[in-house]
Coordinates of N, CA and C in Angstrom, one line a residue:
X24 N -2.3 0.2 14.1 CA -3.7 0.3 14.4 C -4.4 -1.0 13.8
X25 N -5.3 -1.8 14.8 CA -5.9 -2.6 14.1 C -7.6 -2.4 14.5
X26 N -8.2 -3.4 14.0 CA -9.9 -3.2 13.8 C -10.2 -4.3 13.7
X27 N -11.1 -4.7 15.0 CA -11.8 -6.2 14.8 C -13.2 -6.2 14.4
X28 N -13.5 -7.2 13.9 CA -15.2 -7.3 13.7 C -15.8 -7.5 14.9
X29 N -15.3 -8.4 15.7 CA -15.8 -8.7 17.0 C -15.5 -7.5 18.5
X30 N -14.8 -6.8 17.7 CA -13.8 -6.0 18.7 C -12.9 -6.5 19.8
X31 N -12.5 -6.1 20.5 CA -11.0 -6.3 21.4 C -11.4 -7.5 22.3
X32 N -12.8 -8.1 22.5 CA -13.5 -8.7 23.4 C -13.6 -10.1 22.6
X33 N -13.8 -10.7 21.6 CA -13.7 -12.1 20.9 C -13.4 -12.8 21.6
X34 N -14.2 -14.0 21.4 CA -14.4 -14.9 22.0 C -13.3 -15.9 21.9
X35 N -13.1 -15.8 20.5 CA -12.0 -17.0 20.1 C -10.4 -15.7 19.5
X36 N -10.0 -16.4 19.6 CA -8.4 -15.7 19.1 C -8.4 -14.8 18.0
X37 N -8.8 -15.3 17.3 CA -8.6 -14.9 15.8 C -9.8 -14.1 15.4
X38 N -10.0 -13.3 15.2 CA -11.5 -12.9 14.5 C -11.9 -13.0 13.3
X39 N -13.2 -13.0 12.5 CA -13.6 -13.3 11.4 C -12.9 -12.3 10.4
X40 N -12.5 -11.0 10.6 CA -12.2 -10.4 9.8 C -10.7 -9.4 10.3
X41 N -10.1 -9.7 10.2 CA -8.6 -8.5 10.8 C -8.2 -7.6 9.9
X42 N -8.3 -6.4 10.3 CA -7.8 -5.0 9.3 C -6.2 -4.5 10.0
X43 N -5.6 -3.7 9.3 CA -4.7 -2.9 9.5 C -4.2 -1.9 8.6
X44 N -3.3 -1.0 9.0 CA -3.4 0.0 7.8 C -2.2 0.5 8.1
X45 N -1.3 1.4 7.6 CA -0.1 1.8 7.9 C -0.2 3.4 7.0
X46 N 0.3 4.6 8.0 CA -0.3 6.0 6.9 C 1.4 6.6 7.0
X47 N 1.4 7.5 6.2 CA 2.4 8.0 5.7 C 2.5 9.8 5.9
X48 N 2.1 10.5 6.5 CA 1.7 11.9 6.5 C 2.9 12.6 5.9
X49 N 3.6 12.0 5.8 CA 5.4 12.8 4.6 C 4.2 13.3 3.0
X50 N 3.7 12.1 2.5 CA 3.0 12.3 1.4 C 1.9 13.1 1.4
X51 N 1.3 13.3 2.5 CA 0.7 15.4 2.2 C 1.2 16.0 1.6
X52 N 2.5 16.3 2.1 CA 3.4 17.2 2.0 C 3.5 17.2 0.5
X53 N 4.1 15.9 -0.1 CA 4.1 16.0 -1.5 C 3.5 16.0 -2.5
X54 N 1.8 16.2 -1.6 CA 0.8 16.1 -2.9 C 0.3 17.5 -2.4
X55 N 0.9 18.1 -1.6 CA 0.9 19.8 -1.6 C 1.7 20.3 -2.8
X56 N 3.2 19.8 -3.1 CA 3.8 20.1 -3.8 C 2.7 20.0 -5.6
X57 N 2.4 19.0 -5.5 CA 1.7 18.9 -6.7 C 0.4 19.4 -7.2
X58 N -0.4 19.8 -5.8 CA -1.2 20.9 -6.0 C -0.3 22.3 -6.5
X59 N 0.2 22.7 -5.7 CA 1.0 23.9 -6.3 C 1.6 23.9 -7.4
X60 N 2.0 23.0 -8.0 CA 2.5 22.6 -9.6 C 1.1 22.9 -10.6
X61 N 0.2 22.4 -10.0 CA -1.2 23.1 -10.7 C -1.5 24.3 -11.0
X62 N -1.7 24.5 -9.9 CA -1.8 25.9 -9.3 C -1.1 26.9 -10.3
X63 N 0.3 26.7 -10.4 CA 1.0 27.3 -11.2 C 0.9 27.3 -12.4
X64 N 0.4 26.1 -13.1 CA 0.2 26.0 -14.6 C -1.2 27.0 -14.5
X65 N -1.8 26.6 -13.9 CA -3.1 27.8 -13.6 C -3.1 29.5 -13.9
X66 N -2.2 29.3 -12.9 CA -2.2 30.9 -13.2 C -1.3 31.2 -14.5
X67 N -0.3 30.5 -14.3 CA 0.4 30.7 -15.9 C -1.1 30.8 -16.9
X68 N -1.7 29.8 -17.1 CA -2.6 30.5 -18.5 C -3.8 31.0 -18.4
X69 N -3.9 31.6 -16.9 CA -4.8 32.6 -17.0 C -4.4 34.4 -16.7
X70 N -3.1 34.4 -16.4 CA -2.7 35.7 -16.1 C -1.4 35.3 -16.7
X71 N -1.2 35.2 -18.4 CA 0.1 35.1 -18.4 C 0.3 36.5 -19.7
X72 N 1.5 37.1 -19.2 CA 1.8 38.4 -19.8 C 3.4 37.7 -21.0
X73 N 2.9 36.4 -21.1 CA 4.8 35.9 -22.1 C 4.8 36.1 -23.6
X74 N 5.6 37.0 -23.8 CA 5.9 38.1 -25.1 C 6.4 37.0 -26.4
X75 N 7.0 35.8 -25.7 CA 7.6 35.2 -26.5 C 6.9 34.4 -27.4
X76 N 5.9 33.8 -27.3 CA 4.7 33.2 -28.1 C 3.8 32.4 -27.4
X77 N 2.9 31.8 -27.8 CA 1.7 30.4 -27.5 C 2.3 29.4 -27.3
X78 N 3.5 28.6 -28.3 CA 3.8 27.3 -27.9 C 4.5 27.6 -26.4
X79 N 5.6 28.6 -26.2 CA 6.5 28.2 -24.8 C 5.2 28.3 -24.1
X80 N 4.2 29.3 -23.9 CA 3.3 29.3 -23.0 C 2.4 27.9 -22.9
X81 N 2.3 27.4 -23.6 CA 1.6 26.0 -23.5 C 2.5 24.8 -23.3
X82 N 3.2 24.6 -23.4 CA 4.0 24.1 -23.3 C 4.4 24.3 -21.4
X83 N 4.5 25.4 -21.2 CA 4.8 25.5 -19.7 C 3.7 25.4 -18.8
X84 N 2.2 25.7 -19.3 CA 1.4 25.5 -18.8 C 0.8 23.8 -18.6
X85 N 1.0 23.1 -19.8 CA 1.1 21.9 -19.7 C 1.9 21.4 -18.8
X86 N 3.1 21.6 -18.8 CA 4.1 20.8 -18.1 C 3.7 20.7 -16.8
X87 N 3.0 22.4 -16.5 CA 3.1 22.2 -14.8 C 1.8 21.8 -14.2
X88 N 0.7 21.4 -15.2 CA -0.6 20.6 -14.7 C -0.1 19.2 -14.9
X89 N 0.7 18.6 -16.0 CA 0.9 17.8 -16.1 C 1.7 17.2 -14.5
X90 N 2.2 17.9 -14.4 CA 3.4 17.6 -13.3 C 3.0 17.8 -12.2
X91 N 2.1 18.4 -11.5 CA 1.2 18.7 -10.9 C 0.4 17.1 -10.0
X92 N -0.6 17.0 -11.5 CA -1.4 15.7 -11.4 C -0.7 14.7 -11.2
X93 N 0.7 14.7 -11.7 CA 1.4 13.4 -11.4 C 1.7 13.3 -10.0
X94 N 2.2 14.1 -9.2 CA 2.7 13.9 -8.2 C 1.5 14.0 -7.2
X95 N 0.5 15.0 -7.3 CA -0.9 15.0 -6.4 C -1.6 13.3 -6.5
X96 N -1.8 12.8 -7.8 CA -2.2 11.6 -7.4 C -1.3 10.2 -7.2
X97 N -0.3 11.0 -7.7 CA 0.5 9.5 -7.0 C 1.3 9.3 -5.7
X98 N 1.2 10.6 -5.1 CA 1.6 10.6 -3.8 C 0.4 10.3 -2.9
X99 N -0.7 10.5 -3.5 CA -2.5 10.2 -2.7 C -2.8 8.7 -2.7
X100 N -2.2 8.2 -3.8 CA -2.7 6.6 -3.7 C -1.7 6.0 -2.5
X101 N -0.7 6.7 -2.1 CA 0.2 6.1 -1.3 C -0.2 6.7 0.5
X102 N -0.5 7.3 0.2 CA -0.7 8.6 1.5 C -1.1 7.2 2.8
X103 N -1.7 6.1 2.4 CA -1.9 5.1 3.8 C -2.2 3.3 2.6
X104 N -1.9 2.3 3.7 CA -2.1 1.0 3.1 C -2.7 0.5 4.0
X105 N -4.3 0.1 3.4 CA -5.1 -1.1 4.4 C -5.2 -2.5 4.4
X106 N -4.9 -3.2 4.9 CA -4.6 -4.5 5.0 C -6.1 -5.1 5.5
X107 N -6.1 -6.2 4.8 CA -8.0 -7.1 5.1 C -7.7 -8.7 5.3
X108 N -7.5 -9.0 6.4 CA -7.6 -10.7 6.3 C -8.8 -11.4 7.0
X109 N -9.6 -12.4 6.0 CA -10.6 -12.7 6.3 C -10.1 -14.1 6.4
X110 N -11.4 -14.7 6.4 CA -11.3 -16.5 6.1 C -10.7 -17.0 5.1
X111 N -10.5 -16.3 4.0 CA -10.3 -17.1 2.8 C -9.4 -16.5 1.8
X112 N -9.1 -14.8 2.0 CA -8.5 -13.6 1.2 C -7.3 -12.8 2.2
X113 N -6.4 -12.2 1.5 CA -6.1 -11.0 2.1 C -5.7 -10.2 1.4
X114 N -6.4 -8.9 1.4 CA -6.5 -7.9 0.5 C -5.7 -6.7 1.1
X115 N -5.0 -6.1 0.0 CA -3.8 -4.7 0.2 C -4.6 -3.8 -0.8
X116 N -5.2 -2.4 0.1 CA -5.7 -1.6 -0.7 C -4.8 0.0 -0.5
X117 N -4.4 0.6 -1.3 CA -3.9 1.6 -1.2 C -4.2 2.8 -1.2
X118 N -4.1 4.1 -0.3 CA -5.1 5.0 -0.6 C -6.7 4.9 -0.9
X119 N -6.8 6.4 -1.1 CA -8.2 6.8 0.0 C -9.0 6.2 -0.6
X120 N -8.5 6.1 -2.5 CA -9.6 5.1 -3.4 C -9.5 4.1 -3.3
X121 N -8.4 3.1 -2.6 CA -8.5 1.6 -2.2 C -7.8 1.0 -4.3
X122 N -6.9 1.9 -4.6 CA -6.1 1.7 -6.0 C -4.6 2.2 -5.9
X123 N -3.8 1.0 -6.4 CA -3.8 -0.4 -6.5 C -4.2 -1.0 -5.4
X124 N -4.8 -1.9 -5.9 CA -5.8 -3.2 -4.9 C -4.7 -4.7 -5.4
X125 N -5.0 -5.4 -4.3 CA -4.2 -6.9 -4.7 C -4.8 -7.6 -3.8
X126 N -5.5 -8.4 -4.4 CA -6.5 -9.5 -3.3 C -6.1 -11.1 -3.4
X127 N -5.3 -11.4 -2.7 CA -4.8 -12.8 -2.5 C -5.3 -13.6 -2.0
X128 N -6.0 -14.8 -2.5 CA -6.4 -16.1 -1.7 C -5.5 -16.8 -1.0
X129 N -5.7 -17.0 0.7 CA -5.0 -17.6 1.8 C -4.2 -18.6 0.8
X130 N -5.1 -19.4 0.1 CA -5.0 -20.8 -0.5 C -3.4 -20.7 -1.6
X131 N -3.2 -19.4 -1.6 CA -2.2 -19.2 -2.2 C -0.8 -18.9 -1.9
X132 N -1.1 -18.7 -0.2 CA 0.0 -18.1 0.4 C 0.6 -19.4 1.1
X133 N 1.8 -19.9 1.3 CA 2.7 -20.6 1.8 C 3.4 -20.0 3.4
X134 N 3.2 -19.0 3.7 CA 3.6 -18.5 4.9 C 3.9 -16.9 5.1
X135 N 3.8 -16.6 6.2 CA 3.9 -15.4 6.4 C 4.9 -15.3 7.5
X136 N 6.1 -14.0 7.8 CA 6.4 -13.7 8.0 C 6.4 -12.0 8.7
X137 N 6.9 -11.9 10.0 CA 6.7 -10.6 10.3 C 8.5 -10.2 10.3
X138 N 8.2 -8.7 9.8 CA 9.8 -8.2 9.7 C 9.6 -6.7 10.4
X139 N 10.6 -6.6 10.9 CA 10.7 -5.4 12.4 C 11.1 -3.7 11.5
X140 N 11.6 -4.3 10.3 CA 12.3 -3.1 9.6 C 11.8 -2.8 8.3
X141 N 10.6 -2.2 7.7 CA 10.9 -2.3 6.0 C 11.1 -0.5 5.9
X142 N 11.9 -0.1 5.0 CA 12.5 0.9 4.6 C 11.8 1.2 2.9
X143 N 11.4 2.3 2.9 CA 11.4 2.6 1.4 C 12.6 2.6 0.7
X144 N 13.5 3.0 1.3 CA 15.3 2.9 0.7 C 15.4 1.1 0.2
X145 N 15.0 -0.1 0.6 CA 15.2 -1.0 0.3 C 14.6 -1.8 -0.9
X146 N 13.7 -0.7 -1.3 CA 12.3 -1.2 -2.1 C 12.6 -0.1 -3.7
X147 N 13.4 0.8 -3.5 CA 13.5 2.1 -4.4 C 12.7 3.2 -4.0
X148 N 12.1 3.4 -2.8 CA 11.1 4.6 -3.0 C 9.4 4.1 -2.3
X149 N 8.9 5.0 -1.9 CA 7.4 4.6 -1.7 C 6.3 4.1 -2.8
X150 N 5.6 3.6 -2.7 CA 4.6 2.9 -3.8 C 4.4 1.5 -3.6
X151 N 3.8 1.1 -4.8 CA 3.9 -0.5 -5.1 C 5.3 -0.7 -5.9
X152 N 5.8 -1.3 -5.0 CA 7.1 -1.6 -5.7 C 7.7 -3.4 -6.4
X153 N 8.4 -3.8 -7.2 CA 9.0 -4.8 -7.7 C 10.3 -4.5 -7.9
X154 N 10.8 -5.6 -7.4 CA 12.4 -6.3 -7.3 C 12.7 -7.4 -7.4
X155 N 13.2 -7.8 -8.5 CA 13.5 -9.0 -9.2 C 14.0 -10.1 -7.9
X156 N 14.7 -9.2 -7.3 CA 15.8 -10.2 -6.0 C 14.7 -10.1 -5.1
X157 N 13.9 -9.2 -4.9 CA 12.8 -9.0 -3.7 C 11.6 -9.7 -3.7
X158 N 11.0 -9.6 -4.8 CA 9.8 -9.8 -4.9 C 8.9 -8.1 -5.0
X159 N 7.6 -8.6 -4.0 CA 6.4 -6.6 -4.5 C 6.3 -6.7 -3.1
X160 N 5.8 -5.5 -3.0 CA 6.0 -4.6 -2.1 C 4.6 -3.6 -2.2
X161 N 4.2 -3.1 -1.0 CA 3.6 -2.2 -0.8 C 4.0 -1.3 0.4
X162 N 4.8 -0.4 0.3 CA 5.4 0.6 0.9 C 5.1 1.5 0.8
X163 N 4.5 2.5 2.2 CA 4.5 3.4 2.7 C 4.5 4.3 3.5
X164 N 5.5 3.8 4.5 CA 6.8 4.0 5.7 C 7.5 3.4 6.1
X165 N 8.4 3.8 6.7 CA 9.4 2.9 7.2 C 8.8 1.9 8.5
X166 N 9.0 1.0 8.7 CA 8.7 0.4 10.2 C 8.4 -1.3 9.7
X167 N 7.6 -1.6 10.9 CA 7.4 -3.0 10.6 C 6.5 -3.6 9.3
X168 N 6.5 -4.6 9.1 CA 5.6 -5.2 8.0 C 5.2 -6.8 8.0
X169 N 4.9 -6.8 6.8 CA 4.3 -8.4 6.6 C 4.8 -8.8 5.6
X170 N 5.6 -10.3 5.7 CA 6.2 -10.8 4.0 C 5.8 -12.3 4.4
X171 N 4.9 -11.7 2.6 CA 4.1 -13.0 2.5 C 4.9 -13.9 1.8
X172 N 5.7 -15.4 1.4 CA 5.8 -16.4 0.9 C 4.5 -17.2 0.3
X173 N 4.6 -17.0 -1.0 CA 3.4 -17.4 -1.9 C 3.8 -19.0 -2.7
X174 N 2.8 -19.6 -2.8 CA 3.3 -21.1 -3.2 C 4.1 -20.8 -4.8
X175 N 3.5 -19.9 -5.6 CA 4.6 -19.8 -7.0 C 6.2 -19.5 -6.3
X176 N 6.7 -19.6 -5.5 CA 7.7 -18.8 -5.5 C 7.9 -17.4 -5.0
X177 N 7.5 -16.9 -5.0 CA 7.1 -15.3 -5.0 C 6.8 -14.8 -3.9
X178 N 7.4 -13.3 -3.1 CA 7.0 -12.9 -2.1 C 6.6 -11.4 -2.6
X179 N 5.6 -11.3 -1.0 CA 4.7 -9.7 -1.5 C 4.8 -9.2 0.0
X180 N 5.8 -8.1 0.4 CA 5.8 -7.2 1.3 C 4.9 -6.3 1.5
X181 N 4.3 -6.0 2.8 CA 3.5 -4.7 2.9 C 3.7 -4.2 4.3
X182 N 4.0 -2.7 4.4 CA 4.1 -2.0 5.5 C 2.6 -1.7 6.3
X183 N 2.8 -2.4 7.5 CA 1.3 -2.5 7.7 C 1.3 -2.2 9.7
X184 N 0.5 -1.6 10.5 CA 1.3 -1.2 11.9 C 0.7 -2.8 12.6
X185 N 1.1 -2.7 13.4 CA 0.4 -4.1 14.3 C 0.7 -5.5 13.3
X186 N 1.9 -5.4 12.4 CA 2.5 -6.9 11.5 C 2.3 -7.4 12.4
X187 N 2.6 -7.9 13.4 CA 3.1 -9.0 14.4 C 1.6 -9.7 14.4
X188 N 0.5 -9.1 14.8 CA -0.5 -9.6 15.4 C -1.3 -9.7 13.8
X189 N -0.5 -9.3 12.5 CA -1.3 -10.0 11.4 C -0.5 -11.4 10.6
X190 N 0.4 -11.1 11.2 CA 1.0 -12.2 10.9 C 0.4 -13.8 11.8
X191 N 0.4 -13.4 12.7 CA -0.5 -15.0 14.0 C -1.7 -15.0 13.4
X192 N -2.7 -13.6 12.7 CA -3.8 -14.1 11.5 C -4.0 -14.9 10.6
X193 N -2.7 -14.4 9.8 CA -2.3 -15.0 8.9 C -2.1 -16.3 9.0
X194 N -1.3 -16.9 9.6 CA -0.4 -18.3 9.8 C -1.8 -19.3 10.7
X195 N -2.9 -18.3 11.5 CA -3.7 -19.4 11.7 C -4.5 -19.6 10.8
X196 N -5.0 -19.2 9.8 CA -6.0 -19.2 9.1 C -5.2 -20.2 8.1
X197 N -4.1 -20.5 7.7 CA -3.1 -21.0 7.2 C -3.5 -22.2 7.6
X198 N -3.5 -22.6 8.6 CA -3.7 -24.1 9.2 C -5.4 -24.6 8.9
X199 N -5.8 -23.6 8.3 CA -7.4 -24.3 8.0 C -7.3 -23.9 6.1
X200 N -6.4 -23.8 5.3 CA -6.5 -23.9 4.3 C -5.4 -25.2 3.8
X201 N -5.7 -25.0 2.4 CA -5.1 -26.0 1.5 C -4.5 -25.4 0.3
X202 N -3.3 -25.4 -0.1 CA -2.4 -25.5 -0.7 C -3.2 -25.4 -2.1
X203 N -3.6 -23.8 -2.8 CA -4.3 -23.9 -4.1 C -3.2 -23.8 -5.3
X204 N -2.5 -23.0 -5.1 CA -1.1 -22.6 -6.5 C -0.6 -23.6 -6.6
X205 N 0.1 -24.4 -5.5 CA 0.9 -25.6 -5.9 C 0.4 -26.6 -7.2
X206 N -1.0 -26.7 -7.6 CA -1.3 -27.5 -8.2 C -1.4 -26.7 -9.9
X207 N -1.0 -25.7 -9.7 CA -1.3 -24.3 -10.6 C -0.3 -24.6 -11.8

């Protein structure tokens, strides 16, 4: 899915602002699971009849809010990734609160690439991910993406729908910047 400032009608090729986003609806699912993990520490210490003492009961009631919130918000920050390329930035925001955020100066990027295949399997898993041989990652689905080549060395993947058409964003807006990290 993409989103023009100008809409589908622009005048010139490229528009002032290109969005994209890529969503994941598997991760409902698992931040259902972690509601229910709440849920449970919930009722655990409000209706709990356990003969055996206070600490196991807190202890289990912690564990399962604790366990709960982990998995409800960290499957929410992944639930979709929106992609923002302007004149000068391109920003990767995650989830519905837009956290983790990574906002990259064009000036910094060396080229872009589109790839037909990114897998959570290749990355360890959904999330913001790092791989020493890979580079980062923002993963969350399988399908196409964007891999950026950054002047340090360093590449940053993101699962994003319509890659192809942000990558010809990318690479023209490329041609009207200058080379800021190299001098870094």
């Amino acid at each position: 899915m993409r989103d023009h400032l100008h809409g589908e009608h622009a005048p010139h090729p490229h528009p002032d602002v290109w969005t994209g986003r890529a969503t994941n609806r598997v991760q409902w699912l698992l931040a259902l699971i972690g509601a229910a993990c709440m849920a449970l520490g919930i009722e655990l210490a409000v209706d709990s009849a356990w003969t055996s003492g206070i600490v196991p009961l807190v202890m289990a009631v912690v564990g399962c809010i604790a366990a709960g919130l982990l998995v409800l918000f960290g499957t929410l920050a992944f639930v979709h990734v929106a992609l923002r390329v302007d004149e000068q930035h391109l920003e990767v925001r995650c989830g519905h609160i837009g956290l983790p955020r990574r906002r990259i100066p064009l000036s910094d990027v060396a080229g872009a690439t589109y790839i037909s295949h990114v897998t959570p399997r290749h990355w360890g898993g959904w999330g913001y991910r790092w791989r020493p041989e890979k580079g980062t990652a923002v993963v969350v689905r399988r399908g196409e993406g964007v891999v950026l080549e950054l002047w340090d060395g360093h590449t940053f993947t993101i699962t994003v729908d319509d890659a192809e058409a942000a990558v010809q964003v990318i690479k023209a807006r490329l041609g009207r910047t200058k080379p800021g990290a190299a001098a870094h």
